[in-house]
Amino acid sequence: MSTLLYIECSPRRTDSFSSQAAAIYLNALPEHVTVEHLDLFDGKLPEFDAEAAAAKYKVMRGQALNPGEESAWSAVVGLVEQFKAADHYLIAAPMWNFGIPYKLKQYIDLITHPGLTFNPRPGGMEGLAGGDAVVIYSRGGNYGPKDGRPDPYDHQSPYLKAWLGLVGVSPVTEVAVQGTMRPPVGAGSHLDHVRDHLEELAQRIGRD
């Protein structure tokens, strides 16, 4: 048995192209894969507030926490443990203003801490998570590479690949659903050109 953590990043849920693409992937998974669904817009993410920030630095210095800090830090540790327990990751993220939704950034800030998801080393960073990831992007326009160079407006891919690498998730496979603000070409769907690829990626879990 293996566990996949599905991180859904759109408040539009089934009306979102990123969530629709994720559904294609999830429906093609082998039976032995258990899916844990993390909906970032369900209102359950804690704030990384003054107490959480104070707790972080006290933990780094080996200092005792007061009750409020203990509560705030326990919520952070719980999210970290959920993340690190997964063998595989599926992140479905729409493009918002050339980047990622603010709730995904909040989640990343909540779980990314030295000693929890990474450790600084003399030769670079040591990721403390593991596993592999499929990252689905949905974009109103076409922000793929142009003339062999990254699109300057694409702040999704560089950021998420850098973060996943920091925490030790590799390899990362990216799938982009582009041009969703325009009607699809012909009578098909925006999802048609990624459907086979998503299904193959899902079924690969059972072969690896």
XYZ file of N, CA and C in Angstrom:
624
model
N 0.838 -1.195 0.000
C 0.000 0.000 0.000
C 0.879 1.253 0.000
N 0.412 2.260 -0.685
C 1.106 3.546 -0.662
C 0.069 4.649 -0.525
N 0.518 5.809 -0.045
C -0.379 6.925 0.232
C -0.052 8.098 -0.672
N -1.082 8.684 -1.252
C -0.932 9.887 -2.060
C -1.659 11.032 -1.374
N -0.967 12.138 -1.186
C -1.584 13.334 -0.625
C -1.994 14.241 -1.779
N -3.307 14.427 -1.924
C -3.839 15.299 -2.976
C -4.098 16.671 -2.377
N -3.353 17.666 -2.833
C -3.464 19.037 -2.338
C -4.243 19.842 -3.379
N -5.502 20.127 -3.061
C -6.369 20.863 -3.976
C -6.294 22.351 -3.641
N -5.984 23.170 -4.634
C -5.625 24.568 -4.371
C -6.602 25.576 -4.954
N -7.764 25.142 -5.418
C -8.744 26.065 -5.988
C -10.022 26.065 -5.168
N -10.571 27.244 -4.843
C -11.857 27.296 -4.148
C -13.018 26.916 -5.065
N -12.773 26.842 -6.386
C -13.835 26.505 -7.343
C -14.051 24.996 -7.420
N -13.116 24.245 -6.866
C -13.218 22.787 -6.771
C -13.592 22.175 -8.123
N -14.704 21.495 -8.262
C -14.986 20.768 -9.507
C -15.222 21.687 -10.701
N -15.402 22.992 -10.470
C -15.503 23.937 -11.582
C -14.132 24.403 -12.057
N -13.093 24.016 -11.358
C -11.731 24.423 -11.699
C -11.097 23.414 -12.653
N -10.403 23.910 -13.664
C -9.717 23.012 -14.585
C -8.621 22.215 -13.886
N -7.966 22.820 -12.902
C -6.919 22.077 -12.191
C -7.519 20.911 -11.416
N -8.668 21.132 -10.784
C -9.330 20.057 -10.044
C -9.910 19.004 -10.986
N -10.406 19.425 -12.133
C -10.915 18.473 -13.110
C -9.788 17.593 -13.640
N -8.635 18.196 -13.903
C -7.487 17.409 -14.354
C -7.033 16.452 -13.259
N -7.059 16.916 -12.012
C -6.690 16.043 -10.896
C -7.625 14.845 -10.806
N -8.908 15.050 -11.091
C -9.870 13.956 -11.035
C -9.536 12.875 -12.059
N -9.057 13.278 -13.224
C -8.633 12.297 -14.233
C -7.513 11.433 -13.672
N -6.548 12.068 -13.058
C -5.410 11.354 -12.459
C -5.886 10.433 -11.337
N -6.697 10.944 -10.443
C -7.140 10.162 -9.288
C -7.966 8.951 -9.714
N -8.802 9.127 -10.716
C -9.648 8.022 -11.176
C -8.852 6.914 -11.844
N -7.621 7.203 -12.255
C -6.785 6.198 -12.920
C -5.796 5.527 -11.971
N -5.805 5.896 -10.699
C -4.850 5.318 -9.757
C -5.117 3.837 -9.525
N -4.060 3.062 -9.305
C -4.261 1.653 -8.930
C -4.979 1.546 -7.590
N -5.614 0.408 -7.370
C -6.415 0.227 -6.157
C -5.588 0.262 -4.883
N -4.301 -0.070 -4.974
C -3.504 -0.139 -3.756
C -3.071 1.234 -3.243
N -3.396 2.301 -3.971
C -2.998 3.647 -3.554
C -4.126 4.276 -2.731
N -3.804 4.677 -1.520
C -4.754 5.378 -0.648
C -4.588 6.880 -0.835
N -5.694 7.576 -1.043
C -5.653 9.019 -1.291
C -6.124 9.772 -0.054
N -5.308 10.734 0.370
C -5.712 11.673 1.420
C -5.891 13.035 0.765
N -7.067 13.622 0.925
C -7.424 14.863 0.245
C -7.257 16.040 1.198
N -6.439 16.996 0.802
C -6.244 18.219 1.575
C -6.789 19.389 0.762
N -7.941 19.906 1.176
C -8.593 21.037 0.520
C -8.120 22.312 1.214
N -7.314 23.104 0.522
C -6.722 24.275 1.164
C -7.724 25.396 1.414
N -8.891 25.314 0.791
C -9.895 26.369 0.960
C -11.067 25.921 1.834
N -10.854 24.906 2.661
C -11.954 24.474 3.532
C -11.981 25.225 4.861
N -11.104 26.202 5.017
C -11.108 27.035 6.213
C -10.385 26.462 7.407
N -9.667 25.347 7.216
C -9.027 24.684 8.349
C -7.535 25.007 8.505
N -6.945 25.701 7.545
C -5.531 26.039 7.695
C -5.358 27.043 8.829
N -4.451 26.786 9.763
C -4.204 27.770 10.816
C -3.413 28.958 10.267
N -3.482 30.053 10.965
C -2.660 31.209 10.617
C -1.247 31.006 11.161
N -0.269 31.463 10.401
C 1.082 31.505 10.963
C 1.263 32.897 11.552
N 0.821 33.021 12.794
C 0.730 34.323 13.435
C 1.908 34.556 14.380
N 1.772 35.553 15.250
C 2.870 35.912 16.137
C 3.250 34.767 17.064
N 2.236 34.022 17.561
C 2.546 32.912 18.459
C 3.268 31.788 17.720
N 2.842 31.495 16.492
C 3.515 30.456 15.718
C 4.947 30.863 15.390
N 5.142 32.138 15.023
C 6.487 32.605 14.704
C 7.389 32.564 15.937
N 6.848 32.981 17.088
C 7.635 32.924 18.321
C 7.989 31.487 18.669
N 7.025 30.573 18.473
C 7.276 29.164 18.771
C 8.375 28.608 17.876
N 8.354 28.971 16.603
C 9.374 28.473 15.675
C 10.776 28.806 16.178
N 10.986 30.066 16.540
C 12.337 30.471 16.952
C 12.705 29.913 18.322
N 11.735 29.738 19.192
C 12.038 29.098 20.473
C 12.432 27.637 20.270
N 11.731 26.940 19.377
C 12.084 25.549 19.080
C 13.494 25.475 18.513
N 13.836 26.382 17.609
C 15.179 26.390 17.016
C 16.258 26.641 18.064
N 15.912 27.392 19.122
C 16.877 27.715 20.174
C 16.784 26.781 21.368
N 15.870 25.814 21.311
C 15.728 24.879 22.413
C 15.075 25.473 23.641
N 14.257 26.489 23.447
C 13.594 27.154 24.565
C 12.190 26.592 24.780
N 11.682 26.741 25.994
C 10.341 26.255 26.325
C 9.277 27.162 25.714
N 8.151 26.554 25.350
C 7.036 27.291 24.777
C 5.969 27.548 25.835
N 5.298 28.697 25.714
C 4.149 28.925 26.583
C 2.939 28.203 25.984
N 1.809 28.126 26.706
C 0.666 27.348 26.202
C 0.166 27.792 24.827
N 0.087 29.093 24.581
C -0.372 29.570 23.282
C 0.573 29.175 22.164
N 1.854 29.291 22.425
C 2.847 28.898 21.433
C 2.824 27.394 21.202
N 2.645 26.646 22.258
C 2.573 25.187 22.132
C 1.411 24.777 21.239
N 0.268 25.418 21.424
C -0.895 25.110 20.609
C -0.656 25.460 19.143
N -0.077 26.636 18.908
C 0.187 27.069 17.536
C 1.188 26.146 16.858
N 2.223 25.753 17.578
C 3.259 24.905 16.988
C 2.760 23.481 16.772
N 1.883 23.009 17.624
C 1.314 21.673 17.441
C 0.518 21.589 16.142
N -0.184 22.672 15.809
C -0.929 22.693 14.545
C 0.017 22.625 13.359
N 1.141 23.323 13.444
C 2.153 23.278 12.382
C 2.729 21.874 12.259
N 3.111 21.290 13.370
C 3.714 19.953 13.349
C 2.735 18.922 12.797
N 1.455 19.066 13.110
C 0.463 18.138 12.583
C 0.392 18.177 11.069
N 0.445 19.375 10.487
C 0.444 19.496 9.026
C 1.728 18.913 8.425
N 2.845 19.144 9.087
C 4.117 18.595 8.604
C 4.076 17.071 8.612
N 3.573 16.501 9.682
C 3.513 15.038 9.779
C 2.615 14.453 8.703
N 1.493 15.112 8.433
C 0.609 14.661 7.357
C 1.343 14.696 6.022
N 2.074 15.769 5.763
C 2.800 15.908 4.503
C 3.878 14.843 4.364
N 4.669 14.658 5.399
C 5.793 13.725 5.326
C 5.369 12.266 5.316
N 4.139 11.984 5.740
C 3.665 10.601 5.761
C 3.327 10.075 4.373
N 3.189 10.955 3.399
C 2.784 10.537 2.056
C 3.965 9.962 1.278
N 3.638 9.028 0.400
C 4.629 8.468 -0.522
C 4.633 9.199 -1.857
N 3.496 9.786 -2.212
C 3.336 10.494 -3.479
C 2.506 11.749 -3.220
N 2.651 12.726 -4.115
C 1.929 13.993 -3.981
C 1.276 14.359 -5.301
N 0.074 14.894 -5.216
C -0.616 15.483 -6.359
C -1.030 16.881 -5.943
N -0.506 17.882 -6.633
C -0.822 19.274 -6.346
C -1.547 19.833 -7.568
N -2.763 20.333 -7.366
C -3.565 20.898 -8.450
C -3.733 22.384 -8.187
N -3.022 23.203 -8.965
C -2.941 24.630 -8.662
C -3.294 25.487 -9.872
N -4.339 26.288 -9.791
C -4.590 27.261 -10.846
C -3.586 28.405 -10.762
N -3.377 29.087 -11.888
C -2.519 30.276 -11.887
C -3.337 31.479 -11.440
N -2.856 32.141 -10.410
C -3.456 33.390 -9.961
C -2.413 34.499 -10.098
N -2.688 35.469 -10.969
C -1.784 36.609 -11.147
C -0.341 36.150 -11.376
N -0.203 35.163 -12.253
C 1.076 34.605 -12.697
C 1.739 33.705 -11.665
N 1.117 33.526 -10.504
C 1.715 32.709 -9.460
C 0.733 31.678 -8.923
N 0.918 31.306 -7.668
C 0.094 30.285 -7.039
C -0.965 30.945 -6.155
N -2.077 30.258 -5.874
C -3.085 30.807 -4.961
C -2.504 31.072 -3.568
N -3.019 32.089 -2.919
C -2.452 32.492 -1.631
C -2.577 31.404 -0.572
N -3.582 30.547 -0.683
C -3.719 29.475 0.298
C -2.611 28.422 0.140
N -2.154 28.206 -1.077
C -1.027 27.295 -1.273
C 0.240 27.909 -0.690
N 0.434 29.199 -0.877
C 1.586 29.871 -0.266
C 1.490 29.801 1.258
N 0.288 29.983 1.807
C 0.116 29.872 3.259
C 0.486 28.476 3.742
N 0.031 27.456 3.020
C 0.349 26.078 3.395
C 1.850 25.836 3.346
N 2.500 26.306 2.302
C 3.951 26.137 2.186
C 4.658 26.825 3.359
N 4.218 28.021 3.705
C 4.837 28.728 4.828
C 4.584 28.014 6.153
N 3.452 27.346 6.262
C 3.143 26.623 7.494
C 4.025 25.398 7.699
N 4.412 24.722 6.632
C 5.117 23.448 6.803
C 6.608 23.507 6.485
N 7.121 24.634 6.048
C 8.520 24.698 5.614
C 9.379 25.329 6.701
N 10.052 24.479 7.468
C 10.856 24.945 8.592
C 12.072 24.042 8.750
N 13.215 24.631 9.132
C 14.391 23.793 9.397
C 14.119 22.835 10.543
N 14.567 21.618 10.370
C 14.356 20.598 11.378
C 13.056 19.841 11.216
N 12.137 20.374 10.398
C 10.866 19.693 10.150
C 10.794 19.157 8.720
N 11.011 20.033 7.745
C 10.946 19.581 6.345
C 12.265 19.753 5.600
N 13.239 20.427 6.203
C 14.564 20.516 5.590
C 15.589 20.858 6.657
N 16.839 20.582 6.335
C 17.954 20.957 7.197
C 19.052 21.600 6.359
N 19.573 22.745 6.787
C 20.725 23.322 6.092
C 21.963 22.463 6.321
N 22.719 22.214 5.266
C 23.963 21.459 5.331
C 25.066 22.255 4.646
N 26.331 21.974 4.966
C 27.424 22.721 4.327
C 27.372 22.666 2.799
N 26.939 21.545 2.247
C 26.896 21.419 0.796
C 25.559 21.773 0.182
N 24.626 22.278 0.960
C 23.292 22.606 0.455
C 22.221 22.176 1.428
N 21.006 22.110 0.956
C 19.872 21.776 1.808
C 19.560 20.281 1.742
N 19.210 19.718 2.891
C 18.774 18.328 2.974
C 17.269 18.301 3.181
N 16.545 17.749 2.203
C 15.102 17.627 2.341
C 14.746 16.490 3.275
N 13.759 16.697 4.122
C 13.363 15.699 5.118
C 12.059 15.005 4.768
N 11.459 15.377 3.645
C 10.278 14.651 3.170
C 10.771 13.560 2.229
N 10.117 13.344 1.150
C 10.510 12.312 0.200
C 9.386 12.080 -0.767
N 9.469 11.023 -1.531
C 8.418 10.728 -2.488
C 8.533 11.555 -3.749
N 7.573 11.358 -4.633
C 7.548 12.059 -5.912
C 6.262 12.856 -6.017
N 6.192 13.746 -7.002
C 5.022 14.611 -7.132
C 4.615 14.778 -8.579
N 3.317 14.871 -8.776
C 2.739 15.363 -10.021
C 2.094 16.699 -9.695
N 2.466 17.729 -10.446
C 1.919 19.066 -10.223
C 1.123 19.463 -11.462
N -0.150 19.755 -11.265
C -1.033 20.169 -12.345
C -1.254 21.676 -12.243
N -0.993 22.375 -13.344
C -1.263 23.804 -13.416
C -2.427 24.038 -14.378
N -3.341 24.921 -14.033
C -4.313 25.412 -15.001
C -4.077 26.901 -15.176
N -4.122 27.333 -16.456
C -3.735 28.704 -16.767
C -4.685 29.280 -17.807
N -5.105 30.518 -17.601
C -6.002 31.144 -18.551
C -5.376 31.382 -19.898
N -4.075 31.662 -19.909
C -3.338 31.852 -21.147
C -2.338 30.737 -21.356
N -1.437 30.946 -22.287
C -0.371 29.975 -22.548
C 0.926 30.527 -21.977
N 1.362 29.955 -20.868
C 2.575 30.410 -20.199
C 3.663 29.351 -20.224
N 3.626 28.512 -21.242
C 4.691 27.547 -21.433
C 5.925 28.223 -21.998
N 7.036 27.481 -22.117
C 8.270 28.060 -22.659
C 8.057 28.643 -24.054
N 8.771 29.733 -24.332
C 8.719 30.393 -25.633
C 10.123 30.440 -26.225
N 10.272 29.901 -27.417
C 11.579 29.877 -28.084
C 12.656 29.245 -27.199
N 12.260 28.178 -26.479
C 13.210 27.462 -25.639
C 13.518 28.133 -24.321
N 12.828 29.214 -24.007
C 13.078 29.934 -22.755
C 11.813 29.951 -21.905
N 11.966 29.928 -20.572
C 10.772 29.998 -19.716
C 9.994 31.279 -19.953
N 8.692 31.195 -19.877
C 7.863 32.389 -19.995
C 8.113 33.288 -18.781
N 8.404 34.578 -18.995
C 8.715 35.453 -17.850
C 7.552 35.643 -16.893
N 6.335 35.335 -17.332
C 5.174 35.488 -16.465
C 4.860 34.227 -15.667
N 5.573 33.143 -15.928
C 5.300 31.887 -15.216
C 6.068 31.871 -13.900
N 5.365 32.209 -12.828
C 5.964 32.150 -11.491
C 5.439 30.947 -10.707
N 4.655 30.099 -11.338
C 4.201 28.860 -10.712
C 5.313 27.826 -10.703
N 5.740 27.449 -11.883
C 6.660 26.324 -12.036
C 7.991 26.529 -11.319
N 8.699 27.654 -11.519
C 9.994 27.798 -10.831
C 9.873 27.748 -9.315
N 8.820 28.365 -8.784
C 8.672 28.409 -7.328
C 8.367 27.036 -6.760
N 7.384 26.340 -7.341
C 6.998 25.048 -6.781
C 8.102 24.008 -6.957
N 8.809 24.026 -8.070
C 9.914 23.084 -8.240
C 11.024 23.363 -7.230
N 11.312 24.642 -6.983
C 12.342 24.979 -5.995
C 11.918 24.532 -4.608
N 10.653 24.780 -4.248
C 10.186 24.387 -2.917
C 10.168 22.870 -2.754
N 9.632 22.151 -3.717
C 9.583 20.693 -3.611
C 10.992 20.111 -3.524
N 11.929 20.681 -4.271
C 13.311 20.229 -4.168
C 13.896 20.489 -2.789
N 13.567 21.637 -2.210
C 14.059 21.974 -0.872
C 13.634 20.941 0.157
N 12.376 20.501 0.097
C 11.866 19.592 1.126
C 12.101 18.126 0.769
N 12.739 17.860 -0.374
C 13.157 16.497 -0.682
C 12.214 15.691 -1.545
N 11.272 16.348 -2.228
C 10.337 15.641 -3.111
C 10.912 15.600 -4.518
N 11.114 14.402 -5.047
C 11.697 14.225 -6.376
C 11.418 12.809 -6.867
N 11.157 12.643 -8.179
C 11.056 13.666 -9.223
C 9.723 14.397 -9.172
N 9.686 15.527 -9.874
C 8.472 16.330 -9.992
C 8.079 16.352 -11.462
N 6.864 15.899 -11.752
C 6.336 15.906 -13.112
C 5.253 16.969 -13.212
N 5.392 17.865 -14.172
C 4.460 18.974 -14.333
C 3.545 18.736 -15.533
N 2.267 19.049 -15.333
C 1.267 18.935 -16.398
C 0.496 20.249 -16.427
N 0.479 20.916 -17.589
C -0.169 22.222 -17.687
C -1.400 22.156 -18.578
N -2.509 22.674 -18.062
C -3.730 22.873 -18.844
C -3.765 24.353 -19.192
N -3.499 24.683 -20.443
C -3.282 26.081 -20.840
C -4.483 26.644 -21.602
N -4.551 27.972 -21.621
C -5.523 28.667 -22.452
C -6.969 28.483 -22.039
N -7.233 28.320 -20.748
C -8.591 27.995 -20.303
C -9.557 29.179 -20.382
N -9.046 30.386 -20.587
C -9.933 31.538 -20.728
C -10.499 31.656 -22.136
N -9.990 30.839 -23.055
C -10.476 30.848 -24.431
C -11.222 29.552 -24.719
N -12.131 29.542 -25.678
C -12.805 28.295 -26.047
C -11.784 27.278 -26.535
N -12.001 25.989 -26.256
C -11.068 24.971 -26.737
C -11.091 24.883 -28.258
N -9.999 24.441 -28.825
C -9.917 24.272 -30.273
C -10.798 23.105 -30.683
N -11.653 23.316 -31.695
C -12.535 22.256 -32.161
C -13.640 21.970 -31.159
N -14.104 20.730 -31.176
C -15.233 20.349 -30.321
C -14.777 19.674 -29.040
N -13.474 19.670 -28.788
C -12.951 18.957 -27.639
C -12.970 19.791 -26.376
N -12.173 19.374 -25.427
C -12.078 20.026 -24.127
C -10.639 20.460 -23.899
N -10.459 21.452 -23.021
C -9.101 21.856 -22.651
C -8.332 20.699 -22.027
N -9.039 19.726 -21.492
C -8.400 18.608 -20.805
C -7.998 17.478 -21.740
N -8.477 17.523 -22.992
C -8.242 16.393 -23.890
C -6.763 16.110 -24.109
N -5.948 17.158 -24.244
C -4.546 16.942 -24.597
C -3.695 16.472 -23.417
N -4.259 16.492 -22.190
C -3.497 16.007 -21.026
C -4.073 14.720 -20.450
N -5.228 14.299 -20.938
C -5.930 13.158 -20.345
C -5.075 11.892 -20.360
N -4.564 11.515 -21.513
C -3.788 10.275 -21.622
C -2.534 10.333 -20.762
N -1.893 11.499 -20.754
C -0.665 11.656 -19.967
C -0.949 11.508 -18.479
N -2.040 12.113 -17.993
C -2.392 12.009 -16.580
C -2.717 10.573 -16.193
N -3.439 9.887 -17.045
C -3.776 8.495 -16.742
C -2.527 7.621 -16.717
N -1.610 7.866 -17.628
C -0.366 7.086 -17.646
C 0.464 7.368 -16.399
N 0.529 8.610 -15.972
C 1.278 8.959 -14.772
C 0.684 8.276 -13.535
N -0.638 8.250 -13.449
C -1.292 7.609 -12.321
C -1.025 6.120 -12.298
N -1.105 5.484 -13.433
C -0.913 4.039 -13.500
C 0.546 3.653 -13.278
N 1.449 4.612 -13.477
C 2.874 4.332 -13.276
C 3.172 4.028 -11.816
N 2.386 4.567 -10.893
C 2.613 4.309 -9.477
C 2.594 2.806 -9.202
N 1.729 2.106 -9.876
C 1.642 0.669 -9.659
C 2.786 -0.109 -10.264
N 3.514 0.510 -11.193
C 4.607 -0.210 -11.863
C 5.970 0.088 -11.248
N 6.088 1.215 -10.549
C 7.393 1.613 -10.002
C 7.692 0.925 -8.670
